[in-house]
Tab-separated table of C-alpha atoms in Angstrom:
chain	number	residue	atom	x	y	z
L	3	MET	CA	-2.674	-7.613	14.354
L	4	THR	CA	-6.249	-9.022	14.520
L	5	CYS	CA	-7.948	-11.902	12.795
L	6	GLU	CA	-10.678	-9.641	11.512
L	7	ARG	CA	-8.269	-7.287	9.704
L	8	THR	CA	-6.156	-10.177	8.369
L	9	PHE	CA	-9.267	-11.896	6.947
L	10	ALA	CA	-10.587	-8.645	5.588
L	11	THR	CA	-7.299	-8.101	3.779
L	12	ALA	CA	-7.242	-11.661	2.388
L	13	ARG	CA	-10.876	-11.244	1.246
L	14	ARG	CA	-10.014	-7.999	-0.458
L	15	ILE	CA	-7.084	-9.559	-2.327
L	16	LEU	CA	-9.227	-12.544	-3.425
L	17	ARG	CA	-11.930	-10.111	-4.624
L	18	GLN	CA	-9.292	-8.273	-6.694
L	19	LEU	CA	-8.182	-11.563	-8.213
L	20	ARG	CA	-11.735	-12.502	-8.961
L	21	HIS	CA	-12.090	-9.366	-11.084
L	22	ASP	CA	-8.961	-10.384	-12.942
L	23	ARG	CA	-9.749	-13.767	-14.519
L	24	ARG	CA	-6.891	-13.605	-16.888
L	25	SER	CA	-4.350	-13.460	-14.060
L	26	ILE	CA	-5.969	-16.475	-12.398
L	27	GLY	CA	-5.721	-18.293	-15.697
L	28	LEU	CA	-2.068	-17.480	-15.990
L	29	ILE	CA	-1.267	-18.528	-12.429
L	30	MET	CA	-2.942	-21.818	-13.065
L	31	ALA	CA	-1.640	-22.375	-16.618
L	32	VAL	CA	2.008	-21.183	-16.568
L	33	PRO	CA	3.469	-23.973	-14.399
L	34	CYS	CA	1.469	-26.520	-16.533
L	35	VAL	CA	2.993	-25.082	-19.716
L	36	PHE	CA	6.523	-25.493	-18.229
L	37	LEU	CA	5.971	-28.987	-17.133
L	38	GLY	CA	4.222	-29.861	-20.385
L	39	LEU	CA	7.162	-28.585	-22.411
L	40	LEU	CA	9.520	-30.634	-20.325
L	41	ALA	CA	7.444	-33.738	-20.950
L	42	TRP	CA	7.242	-33.007	-24.642
L	43	ILE	CA	10.981	-32.413	-25.079
L	44	PHE	CA	11.650	-35.890	-23.472
L	45	GLN	CA	8.608	-37.669	-24.858
L	46	ASP	CA	10.785	-40.711	-25.828
L	47	ARG	CA	12.290	-40.951	-22.291
L	48	PRO	CA	9.538	-41.087	-19.777
L	49	ALA	CA	12.124	-41.568	-17.016
L	50	VAL	CA	12.963	-37.845	-17.419
L	51	ILE	CA	9.541	-36.519	-16.518
L	52	ASP	CA	9.338	-39.029	-13.654
L	53	GLY	CA	12.610	-37.598	-12.354
L	54	PHE	CA	12.194	-33.937	-13.074
L	55	GLY	CA	8.417	-33.680	-12.876
L	56	PRO	CA	8.348	-33.668	-9.019
L	57	LEU	CA	11.046	-30.998	-8.980
L	58	GLY	CA	8.923	-28.926	-11.370
L	59	LEU	CA	6.051	-29.471	-9.036
L	60	ALA	CA	8.183	-28.087	-6.211
L	61	LEU	CA	9.724	-25.126	-8.094
L	62	PHE	CA	7.390	-23.770	-10.726
L	63	PRO	CA	4.478	-22.885	-8.385
L	64	ALA	CA	6.938	-21.295	-5.946
L	65	LEU	CA	8.471	-19.186	-8.694
L	66	VAL	CA	5.144	-18.168	-10.095
L	67	MET	CA	3.848	-17.221	-6.642
L	68	PHE	CA	7.024	-15.290	-5.726
L	69	LEU	CA	6.604	-13.123	-8.836
L	70	VAL	CA	2.859	-12.718	-8.330
L	71	THR	CA	3.132	-11.633	-4.658
L	72	SER	CA	6.124	-9.358	-5.230
L	73	VAL	CA	4.428	-7.615	-8.118
L	74	THR	CA	1.035	-7.246	-6.267
L	75	THR	CA	2.707	-5.788	-3.254
L	76	LEU	CA	4.697	-3.581	-5.504
L	77	ARG	CA	1.530	-2.323	-7.107
L	78	GLU	CA	0.184	-1.706	-3.627
L	79	ARG	CA	3.227	0.476	-2.991
L	80	THR	CA	3.137	2.480	-6.213
L	81	SER	CA	-0.610	3.098	-6.162
L	82	GLY	CA	-0.239	4.643	-2.690
L	83	THR	CA	-2.645	2.167	-1.099
L	84	LEU	CA	0.144	0.776	1.187
L	85	GLU	CA	0.985	4.306	2.330
L	86	ARG	CA	-2.687	4.960	3.108
L	87	LEU	CA	-2.994	1.602	4.946
L	88	MET	CA	0.018	2.479	7.046
L	89	THR	CA	-1.884	5.492	8.325
L	90	THR	CA	-4.798	3.247	9.421
L	91	PRO	CA	-5.094	0.814	12.381
L	92	ILE	CA	-4.084	-2.131	10.199
L	93	GLY	CA	-1.130	-4.059	11.600
L	94	LYS	CA	1.851	-4.883	9.399
L	95	GLY	CA	1.154	-8.546	10.233
L	96	ASP	CA	-2.466	-8.153	9.075
L	97	PHE	CA	-1.190	-6.894	5.748
L	98	LEU	CA	1.443	-9.587	5.162
L	99	PHE	CA	-0.542	-12.531	6.594
L	100	GLY	CA	-3.590	-11.387	4.725
L	101	TYR	CA	-1.594	-11.717	1.523
L	102	ALA	CA	-0.140	-14.978	2.524
L	103	LEU	CA	-3.522	-16.424	3.347
L	104	ALA	CA	-5.138	-15.231	0.110
L	105	PHE	CA	-2.238	-16.506	-2.007
L	106	ALA	CA	-2.080	-19.765	-0.074
L	107	LEU	CA	-5.636	-20.509	-1.283
L	108	VAL	CA	-4.618	-19.656	-4.834
L	109	ALA	CA	-1.487	-21.797	-4.393
L	110	ALA	CA	-3.490	-24.802	-3.159
L	111	LEU	CA	-5.676	-24.630	-6.220
L	112	GLN	CA	-2.559	-24.213	-8.430
L	113	ALA	CA	-0.857	-27.198	-6.848
L	114	ILE	CA	-3.890	-29.433	-7.350
L	115	VAL	CA	-4.189	-28.460	-11.010
L	116	LEU	CA	-0.472	-28.908	-11.618
L	117	THR	CA	-0.223	-32.280	-9.886
L	118	ALA	CA	-3.228	-33.611	-11.865
L	119	TRP	CA	-1.797	-32.244	-15.039
L	120	ALA	CA	1.666	-33.783	-14.373
L	121	HIS	CA	0.239	-37.233	-13.692
L	122	TRP	CA	-2.634	-37.568	-16.155
L	123	VAL	CA	-1.459	-35.390	-19.037
L	124	CYS	CA	2.297	-35.379	-18.856
L	125	GLY	CA	2.409	-39.082	-17.673
L	126	MET	CA	4.536	-38.478	-14.551
L	127	ASP	CA	4.677	-41.555	-12.416
L	128	VAL	CA	6.184	-41.470	-8.958
L	129	ALA	CA	7.038	-44.213	-6.479
L	130	GLY	CA	5.450	-42.242	-3.559
L	131	SER	CA	2.068	-40.753	-2.958
L	132	LEU	CA	0.646	-38.295	-5.591
L	133	ALA	CA	-1.431	-36.569	-2.880
L	134	GLY	CA	1.667	-36.125	-0.721
L	135	LEU	CA	3.477	-34.529	-3.737
L	136	GLY	CA	0.539	-32.140	-4.229
L	137	GLY	CA	0.689	-31.247	-0.512
L	138	VAL	CA	4.390	-30.389	-0.724
L	139	ALA	CA	3.711	-28.342	-3.884
L	140	VAL	CA	1.266	-26.252	-1.775
L	141	LEU	CA	3.838	-25.750	0.919
L	142	ASP	CA	6.393	-24.714	-1.638
L	143	ALA	CA	4.083	-22.277	-3.338
L	144	VAL	CA	3.209	-20.727	0.071
L	145	LEU	CA	7.031	-20.453	0.730
L	146	GLY	CA	7.296	-18.686	-2.620
L	147	CYS	CA	4.505	-16.255	-1.540
L	148	SER	CA	6.252	-15.407	1.720
L	149	LEU	CA	9.669	-14.937	0.050
L	150	GLY	CA	7.986	-12.637	-2.476
L	151	LEU	CA	6.179	-10.677	0.237
L	152	THR	CA	9.308	-10.235	2.277
L	153	ALA	CA	11.470	-9.334	-0.659
L	154	SER	CA	8.954	-6.601	-1.543
L	155	SER	CA	8.831	-5.281	2.126
L	156	LEU	CA	12.604	-5.268	2.411
L	157	ALA	CA	12.787	-2.943	-0.591
L	158	ARG	CA	12.433	0.740	0.051
L	159	THR	CA	11.729	1.618	-3.602
L	160	GLU	CA	10.076	-0.024	-6.510
L	161	PHE	CA	13.397	-0.429	-8.274
L	162	GLN	CA	14.883	-2.272	-5.280
L	163	ALA	CA	11.796	-4.529	-5.086
L	164	VAL	CA	12.200	-5.645	-8.666
L	165	GLN	CA	15.872	-6.474	-8.154
L	166	MET	CA	15.043	-8.595	-5.111
L	167	MET	CA	13.663	-11.344	-7.368
L	168	PRO	CA	16.975	-12.452	-8.908
L	169	VAL	CA	18.884	-11.668	-5.644
L	170	ILE	CA	16.663	-13.949	-3.530
L	171	LEU	CA	15.691	-16.679	-5.907
L	172	VAL	CA	18.692	-17.416	-8.171
L	173	PRO	CA	21.197	-18.476	-5.472
L	174	GLN	CA	18.531	-20.679	-3.924
L	175	LEU	CA	17.820	-22.377	-7.228
L	176	LEU	CA	21.510	-22.971	-7.798
L	177	LEU	CA	22.110	-24.394	-4.357
L	178	CYS	CA	18.907	-26.264	-3.619
L	179	GLY	CA	20.112	-29.550	-5.072
L	180	LEU	CA	18.612	-29.032	-8.537
L	181	VAL	CA	21.959	-28.534	-10.339
L	182	THR	CA	23.803	-31.260	-8.384
L	183	PRO	CA	22.895	-33.055	-5.093
L	184	ARG	CA	23.756	-30.844	-2.181
L	185	GLY	CA	26.067	-33.505	-0.798
L	186	ASN	CA	28.329	-33.181	-3.871
L	187	MET	CA	28.898	-29.439	-3.439
L	188	PRO	CA	31.857	-27.803	-1.680
L	189	THR	CA	31.354	-27.875	2.067
L	190	VAL	CA	30.867	-24.129	2.371
L	191	LEU	CA	28.162	-24.065	-0.247
L	192	GLU	CA	26.499	-27.133	1.322
L	193	ARG	CA	26.409	-25.223	4.682
L	194	VAL	CA	24.937	-22.232	2.981
L	195	SER	CA	22.225	-24.351	1.305
L	196	ASP	CA	21.430	-25.751	4.736
L	197	VAL	CA	19.950	-22.426	5.762
L	198	LEU	CA	18.123	-21.698	2.488
L	199	PRO	CA	14.467	-22.638	2.549
L	200	LEU	CA	14.195	-23.922	-1.046
L	201	SER	CA	16.646	-26.662	-0.163
L	202	TYR	CA	14.128	-28.268	2.114
L	203	ALA	CA	11.211	-27.696	-0.195
L	204	VAL	CA	13.167	-29.625	-2.922
L	205	GLU	CA	14.273	-32.341	-0.419
L	206	ALA	CA	10.706	-32.998	0.732
L	207	THR	CA	9.636	-33.346	-2.850
L	208	SER	CA	12.424	-35.858	-3.645
L	209	ASP	CA	11.602	-37.798	-0.490
L	210	ILE	CA	8.013	-38.285	-1.431
L	211	ALA	CA	8.646	-38.894	-5.114
L	212	SER	CA	11.159	-41.642	-4.433
L	213	GLY	CA	8.721	-43.301	-2.070
L	214	ALA	CA	10.726	-42.699	1.029
L	215	PRO	CA	8.942	-43.255	4.348
L	216	TRP	CA	6.925	-40.401	5.863
L	217	SER	CA	9.343	-40.304	8.761
L	218	GLN	CA	12.009	-39.000	6.271
L	219	ALA	CA	9.652	-36.609	4.392
L	220	TRP	CA	7.914	-34.851	7.235
L	221	PRO	CA	10.867	-33.108	8.915
L	222	ASP	CA	11.646	-31.476	5.574
L	223	MET	CA	8.019	-30.514	5.135
L	224	ALA	CA	7.896	-29.105	8.678
L	225	LEU	CA	11.079	-27.132	7.913
L	226	THR	CA	9.665	-25.704	4.795
L	227	ALA	CA	6.563	-24.543	6.723
L	228	ALA	CA	8.669	-23.171	9.530
L	229	PHE	CA	10.797	-21.207	7.028
L	230	THR	CA	7.643	-19.804	5.660
L	231	VAL	CA	6.526	-18.442	8.966
L	232	VAL	CA	9.985	-17.074	9.811
L	233	VAL	CA	10.283	-15.438	6.414
L	234	LEU	CA	6.839	-13.794	6.885
L	235	GLY	CA	7.920	-12.720	10.391
L	236	LEU	CA	11.072	-11.063	8.870
L	237	GLY	CA	8.719	-9.346	6.416
L	238	VAL	CA	6.589	-7.936	9.314
L	239	LEU	CA	9.783	-6.701	11.022
L	240	THR	CA	11.195	-5.020	7.905
L	241	LEU	CA	7.960	-3.508	6.470
L	242	ARG	CA	8.180	0.285	7.283
L	243	ARG	CA	5.293	2.547	8.127
L	244	ARG	CA	7.546	5.532	7.457
L	245	THR	CA	9.371	5.827	4.150
L	246	ALA	CA	11.702	8.378	2.662
T	7	MET	CA	-15.074	33.008	-10.879
T	8	THR	CA	-12.704	34.876	-8.630
T	9	SER	CA	-15.130	37.619	-7.802
T	10	ALA	CA	-17.965	35.084	-7.054
T	11	GLU	CA	-15.678	33.262	-4.659
T	12	SER	CA	-14.261	36.200	-2.931
T	13	ARG	CA	-17.743	37.389	-2.355
T	14	ALA	CA	-18.296	34.129	-0.390
T	15	GLY	CA	-15.351	35.191	1.729
T	16	VAL	CA	-14.707	33.655	5.188
T	17	PRO	CA	-17.932	31.930	6.345
T	18	SER	CA	-19.431	33.929	9.110
T	19	GLY	CA	-19.955	31.002	11.562
T	20	ALA	CA	-16.278	29.903	11.501
T	21	PRO	CA	-13.816	31.390	13.982
T	22	PRO	CA	-11.034	33.267	12.233
T	23	GLU	CA	-8.673	32.444	15.078
T	24	ALA	CA	-8.779	29.367	17.357
T	25	PRO	CA	-9.938	30.162	20.900
T	26	PRO	CA	-6.756	30.608	22.930
T	27	GLU	CA	-7.551	27.813	25.441
T	28	ALA	CA	-7.914	25.036	22.802
T	29	PRO	CA	-4.542	23.283	22.205
T	30	PRO	CA	-3.653	23.221	18.493
T	31	ALA	CA	-4.565	20.156	16.503
T	32	VAL	CA	-1.081	20.015	15.061
T	33	THR	CA	2.174	21.495	16.566
T	34	ILE	CA	5.370	21.271	14.633
T	35	ARG	CA	8.750	22.455	15.966
T	36	GLY	CA	12.028	22.359	14.067
T	37	LEU	CA	10.903	19.943	11.414
T	38	ARG	CA	13.601	18.997	9.033
T	39	VAL	CA	13.032	16.553	6.096
T	40	VAL	CA	15.561	15.315	3.643
T	41	ARG	CA	14.340	13.215	0.635
T	42	GLY	CA	17.211	11.618	-1.318
T	43	ARG	CA	19.791	14.373	-1.363
T	44	ARG	CA	17.222	17.145	-1.398
T	45	LEU	CA	16.549	19.178	1.679
T	46	VAL	CA	12.795	19.463	1.304
T	47	ILE	CA	12.029	21.174	4.575
T	48	PRO	CA	14.983	22.885	6.227
T	49	GLU	CA	13.357	23.942	9.533
T	50	LEU	CA	9.679	24.467	10.077
T	51	ASP	CA	7.596	25.651	12.991
T	52	LEU	CA	3.870	25.565	12.718
T	53	ASP	CA	0.620	25.452	14.743
T	54	ILE	CA	-2.708	24.388	13.244
T	55	PRO	CA	-5.705	25.419	15.356
T	56	ARG	CA	-8.411	22.952	16.227
T	57	GLY	CA	-11.741	23.070	14.309
T	58	ALA	CA	-10.337	25.187	11.558
T	59	VAL	CA	-10.195	24.622	7.809
T	60	VAL	CA	-6.609	25.381	6.915
T	61	GLY	CA	-5.511	25.709	3.295
T	62	LEU	CA	-1.929	24.643	2.489
T	63	LEU	CA	-0.887	26.485	-0.660
T	64	GLY	CA	2.282	26.827	-2.592
T	65	PRO	CA	4.098	25.851	-5.745
T	66	SER	CA	4.570	22.135	-6.549
T	67	GLY	CA	7.829	20.909	-5.151
T	68	GLY	CA	7.467	23.372	-2.289
T	69	GLY	CA	7.106	20.581	0.363
T	70	LYS	CA	3.267	20.446	0.740
T	71	THR	CA	2.962	16.684	0.373
T	72	THR	CA	6.110	16.093	2.514
T	73	LEU	CA	4.590	18.209	5.301
T	74	LEU	CA	1.282	16.310	5.145
T	75	ARG	CA	3.092	12.956	5.172
T	76	ALA	CA	5.044	14.060	8.246
T	77	ILE	CA	1.782	14.958	9.970
T	78	VAL	CA	0.095	11.632	9.226
T	79	GLY	CA	3.349	9.835	10.363
T	80	VAL	CA	4.525	8.090	7.201
T	81	GLN	CA	7.447	10.417	6.411
T	82	ILE	CA	10.993	9.666	7.702
T	83	VAL	CA	11.975	12.986	9.320
T	84	ALA	CA	15.618	14.097	9.889
T	85	ALA	CA	14.841	16.220	12.973
T	86	GLY	CA	12.062	18.061	14.844
T	87	GLU	CA	8.808	17.244	16.637
T	88	VAL	CA	5.426	16.751	15.062
T	89	THR	CA	2.586	16.613	17.607
T	90	VAL	CA	-0.868	15.684	16.439
T	91	LEU	CA	-3.931	15.912	18.715
T	92	GLY	CA	-1.515	15.944	21.648
T	93	LEU	CA	0.500	12.829	20.573
T	94	PRO	CA	3.671	12.379	18.519
T	95	ALA	CA	2.711	11.915	14.910
T	96	GLY	CA	2.448	8.315	13.743
T	97	ARG	CA	1.429	6.913	17.171
T	98	PRO	CA	-0.983	3.922	16.888
T	99	GLU	CA	-3.764	5.807	18.851
T	100	LEU	CA	-3.739	8.437	16.059
T	101	ARG	CA	-4.495	5.998	13.315
T	102	ARG	CA	-8.179	5.980	14.301
T	103	ARG	CA	-8.362	9.774	14.637
T	104	VAL	CA	-6.585	10.988	11.524
T	105	GLY	CA	-7.973	10.580	7.981
T	106	TYR	CA	-5.501	10.884	5.117
T	107	MET	CA	-6.230	11.291	1.473
T	108	THR	CA	-3.149	11.036	-0.815
T	109	GLN	CA	-2.615	13.121	-3.854
T	110	THR	CA	-3.174	10.277	-6.285
T	111	PRO	CA	-6.332	8.368	-5.481
T	112	SER	CA	-5.040	5.522	-3.291
T	113	VAL	CA	-7.821	3.023	-3.706
T	114	TYR	CA	-7.917	-0.302	-5.484
T	115	GLY	CA	-8.680	0.355	-9.140
T	116	ASP	CA	-9.757	-3.297	-9.762
T	117	LEU	CA	-12.436	-3.277	-7.044
T	118	THR	CA	-15.765	-1.560	-7.049
T	119	VAL	CA	-16.430	1.571	-5.036
T	120	ALA	CA	-18.409	-0.493	-2.512
T	121	GLU	CA	-15.763	-3.173	-2.202
T	122	ASN	CA	-13.026	-0.618	-1.625
T	123	LEU	CA	-15.110	1.101	1.191
T	124	GLU	CA	-16.065	-2.262	2.712
T	125	TYR	CA	-12.406	-3.210	3.003
T	126	PHE	CA	-11.235	0.124	4.530
T	127	ALA	CA	-14.210	0.132	6.802
T	128	ALA	CA	-13.260	-3.330	8.078
T	129	ILE	CA	-9.752	-1.973	8.758
T	130	ALA	CA	-11.069	1.246	10.384
T	131	GLY	CA	-13.724	-0.605	12.338
T	132	ALA	CA	-16.641	1.211	10.664
T	133	ASP	CA	-19.928	-0.437	9.898
T	134	ALA	CA	-21.997	-0.778	6.768
T	135	ARG	CA	-24.150	2.236	7.687
T	136	ARG	CA	-21.078	4.431	7.858
T	137	VAL	CA	-20.052	3.141	4.399
T	138	ALA	CA	-23.407	4.146	2.965
T	139	GLU	CA	-23.071	7.450	4.681
T	140	VAL	CA	-19.712	8.404	3.180
T	141	VAL	CA	-20.769	7.231	-0.267
T	142	GLU	CA	-23.700	9.647	0.030
T	143	GLN	CA	-21.411	12.468	1.340
T	144	VAL	CA	-19.113	12.295	-1.724
T	145	ASP	CA	-22.083	11.868	-4.049
T	146	LEU	CA	-21.133	8.404	-5.390
T	147	ALA	CA	-24.246	6.455	-4.543
T	148	ASP	CA	-25.022	5.859	-8.251
T	149	HIS	CA	-21.580	4.391	-8.815
T	150	ALA	CA	-21.261	2.094	-5.743
T	151	ARG	CA	-21.221	-0.994	-7.982
T	152	ASP	CA	-18.790	0.390	-10.569
T	153	ARG	CA	-15.166	-0.606	-10.611
T	154	VAL	CA	-12.984	2.337	-9.682
T	155	VAL	CA	-10.823	1.847	-12.808
T	156	ASN	CA	-13.858	2.687	-14.905
T	157	LEU	CA	-14.630	5.957	-13.118
T	158	SER	CA	-13.525	9.441	-14.113
T	159	GLY	CA	-10.494	11.095	-12.405
T	160	GLY	CA	-12.733	13.263	-10.287
T	161	GLN	CA	-14.884	10.305	-9.205
T	162	ARG	CA	-11.784	8.272	-8.254
T	163	SER	CA	-10.458	11.024	-6.065
T	164	ARG	CA	-13.933	11.159	-4.312
T	165	VAL	CA	-13.695	7.437	-3.574
T	166	SER	CA	-10.389	8.220	-1.969
T	167	LEU	CA	-11.916	11.033	-0.020
T	168	ALA	CA	-14.761	8.749	1.107
T	169	VAL	CA	-12.090	6.312	2.537
T	170	ALA	CA	-10.524	9.143	4.475
T	171	LEU	CA	-13.879	10.053	5.908
T	172	LEU	CA	-14.709	6.543	7.158
T	173	PRO	CA	-13.321	6.725	10.702
T	174	ARG	CA	-14.917	10.077	11.450
T	175	PRO	CA	-11.493	11.616	11.930
T	176	ASP	CA	-10.701	14.464	14.294
T	177	LEU	CA	-8.053	15.548	11.856
T	178	LEU	CA	-8.574	15.204	8.107
T	179	VAL	CA	-5.481	15.638	5.947
T	180	LEU	CA	-6.360	16.051	2.296
T	181	ASP	CA	-3.776	16.318	-0.470
T	182	GLU	CA	-5.352	18.157	-3.336
T	183	PRO	CA	-8.911	16.789	-2.969
T	184	THR	CA	-10.544	19.048	-5.456
T	185	VAL	CA	-8.274	18.385	-8.447
T	186	GLY	CA	-10.201	17.583	-11.589
T	187	LEU	CA	-13.628	18.443	-10.140
T	188	ASP	CA	-16.143	20.693	-11.738
T	189	PRO	CA	-17.216	23.885	-9.998
T	190	ILE	CA	-20.495	22.372	-8.757
T	191	LEU	CA	-18.798	19.396	-7.140
T	192	ARG	CA	-16.112	21.561	-5.674
T	193	GLN	CA	-18.824	23.785	-4.167
T	194	SER	CA	-20.504	20.801	-2.613
T	195	LEU	CA	-17.242	19.363	-1.271
T	196	TRP	CA	-16.260	22.648	0.308
T	197	GLY	CA	-19.775	22.652	1.856
T	198	LEU	CA	-18.943	19.193	3.268
T	199	PHE	CA	-15.533	20.370	4.610
T	200	ARG	CA	-17.212	23.323	6.363
T	201	GLN	CA	-19.803	20.987	7.818
T	202	LEU	CA	-17.136	18.634	9.194
T	203	ALA	CA	-15.231	21.648	10.668
T	204	ALA	CA	-18.530	22.842	12.273
T	205	GLY	CA	-18.745	19.353	13.883
T	206	GLY	CA	-15.325	19.912	15.535
T	207	ALA	CA	-12.944	18.372	12.988
T	208	THR	CA	-9.741	20.017	11.843
T	209	LEU	CA	-9.121	20.023	8.139
T	210	LEU	CA	-5.780	20.572	6.536
T	211	ILE	CA	-6.252	20.849	2.754
T	212	SER	CA	-3.507	21.317	0.243
T	213	SER	CA	-4.336	22.922	-3.064
T	214	HIS	CA	-2.632	24.859	-5.788
T	215	VAL	CA	-5.960	26.321	-6.872
T	216	MET	CA	-5.545	29.755	-5.310
T	217	ASP	CA	-9.231	30.765	-5.692
T	218	GLU	CA	-10.143	28.026	-3.234
T	219	ALA	CA	-8.069	29.800	-0.565
T	220	THR	CA	-10.821	32.274	0.391
T	221	ARG	CA	-12.921	29.329	1.600
T	222	CYS	CA	-10.420	28.553	4.278
T	223	ASP	CA	-10.172	29.899	7.871
T	224	ARG	CA	-6.408	30.150	7.600
T	225	LEU	CA	-3.841	29.920	4.912
T	226	LEU	CA	-0.415	28.504	5.014
T	227	LEU	CA	1.856	29.456	2.096
T	228	LEU	CA	4.648	27.019	1.734
T	229	SER	CA	7.551	27.553	-0.691
T	230	GLN	CA	10.855	25.761	-0.630
T	231	GLY	CA	9.934	24.076	2.527
T	232	ARG	CA	9.418	27.370	4.378
T	233	VAL	CA	6.307	29.019	5.656
T	234	LEU	CA	5.932	32.242	3.760
T	235	ALA	CA	2.657	33.167	5.456
T	236	ASP	CA	0.413	31.753	8.116
T	237	ALA	CA	-2.624	34.058	8.426
T	238	THR	CA	-6.410	34.430	7.664
T	239	PRO	CA	-7.121	35.234	4.071
T	240	ALA	CA	-8.149	38.743	5.062
T	241	GLN	CA	-4.885	39.297	7.001
T	242	LEU	CA	-2.876	38.081	4.096
T	243	LEU	CA	-4.448	40.409	1.710
T	244	GLU	CA	-4.142	43.307	4.178
T	245	ARG	CA	-0.512	42.593	4.897
T	246	THR	CA	0.522	42.311	1.272
T	247	GLY	CA	-1.910	44.922	-0.135
T	248	ALA	CA	-2.741	42.511	-2.892
T	249	ALA	CA	-6.161	42.129	-4.462
T	250	ASN	CA	-6.303	38.348	-4.286
T	251	VAL	CA	-4.437	35.420	-2.794
T	252	GLU	CA	-2.563	34.672	-5.956
T	253	ASP	CA	-1.068	38.175	-6.111
T	254	ALA	CA	-0.333	38.021	-2.341
T	255	PHE	CA	1.479	34.869	-2.830
T	256	LEU	CA	3.510	36.221	-5.753
T	257	ALA	CA	4.416	39.313	-3.672
T	258	LEU	CA	5.621	37.155	-0.754
T	259	GLU	CA	7.503	34.809	-3.056
T	260	THR	CA	9.375	37.690	-4.678
T	261	GLY	CA	10.042	39.178	-1.278
T	262	LEU	CA	11.743	35.895	-0.261
T	263	GLY	CA	13.855	36.085	-3.400
T	264	ASP	CA	14.921	39.708	-2.496
T	265	ALA	CA	15.829	38.676	1.034
T	266	ARG	CA	18.466	36.229	-0.112
């Protein structure tokens, strides 16, 4: 793995996106539409958007980026470009971290747009720092990227790759504290949720939204970032140069 | 067409057999490949001489692509040894020395020709001059700024070929590089292949266009994962008494059927 090849890969992916303006538009707009709908449904109860808005900020970008990365890498597989790359000196890490880097930039842009939209258009008010919330949204979106990349590299076939989406995301969504606080769940499930990255992504968001001190928020943010790196590392280990 | 091309015959400058002292570019012993539940290659032994243009022919589903994938080191093999340029296939050192062109043009459709080549050049460690060179070699200089998705099928496959050429490979593995090309372009690409072989490179080219066979130094006929013939075009015709490679192939294929 070299910096040069990682950056070349990130640049290539961004160039592909630049040629595809509609996709960029969708990546930016889709989370805004979700959040906008939520605000609209509960327009008479502003407390709802104040409560759920931050969670939307944590989850929608992560979901969108998961889908985008797993589909793009899937496309790389079906078009044969991944097979070709695997015969070149590119490292598996160059490939995955190149993707993570490119999509992290897109995710950052997406998080800024969504946070601004939530506050100024949907009227979301939080006790904590809006910038901090945006920062966590970036972390969560990058986590979504790394989960999508690893899901795609775990799969040996396109069919498996598509099925990874519900397999990896749905249990995390159910257990991350969105349905009910993690402390209220049966002990076994709470322990399971302790090792799922999305739990910390959601926790960090709640910390900041509720105006909790930084000392409480930063360990969750650090854990989210650490999970991102670990998940990408897993992706590097499971990506195969040889396929059946 | 056939008469014109058989007239070209084996180019005079090329050695019909590799010099005995040169180790083969590719050596395969006891290769066995299973894909899904299908035994694609039961047991295959093969030597590909250095500096030769070797044509890999055979019906589709006969194992051509699987064999090429095993040589470039992206195929999971069940058994056997594949040695490429003296090293086990798939070794990192080989990734700079082997160029691979897959059957479907494996380049990024949403990028321009130049952007594709710039990316693969960065990966292969080739410079901008080399990019310009390969674009010239595959005759795409006029389309460098076009997005690949807007090119014709033949142009796309030439972009893919250009990528394979970038690292100046010692072994060039091409899976059906001339599909969808008009006779003039095919002529010019075969000229390029001969030129590369004259420079010392080994080329392994799969095709199911039999009339291209006479342009090769050696022919490998592969059917049902078995080598039906491994000979020069002249030897093949002599052995089978056929008038052209296509008939020779049919004769051998029927022979195989009788044997079982």
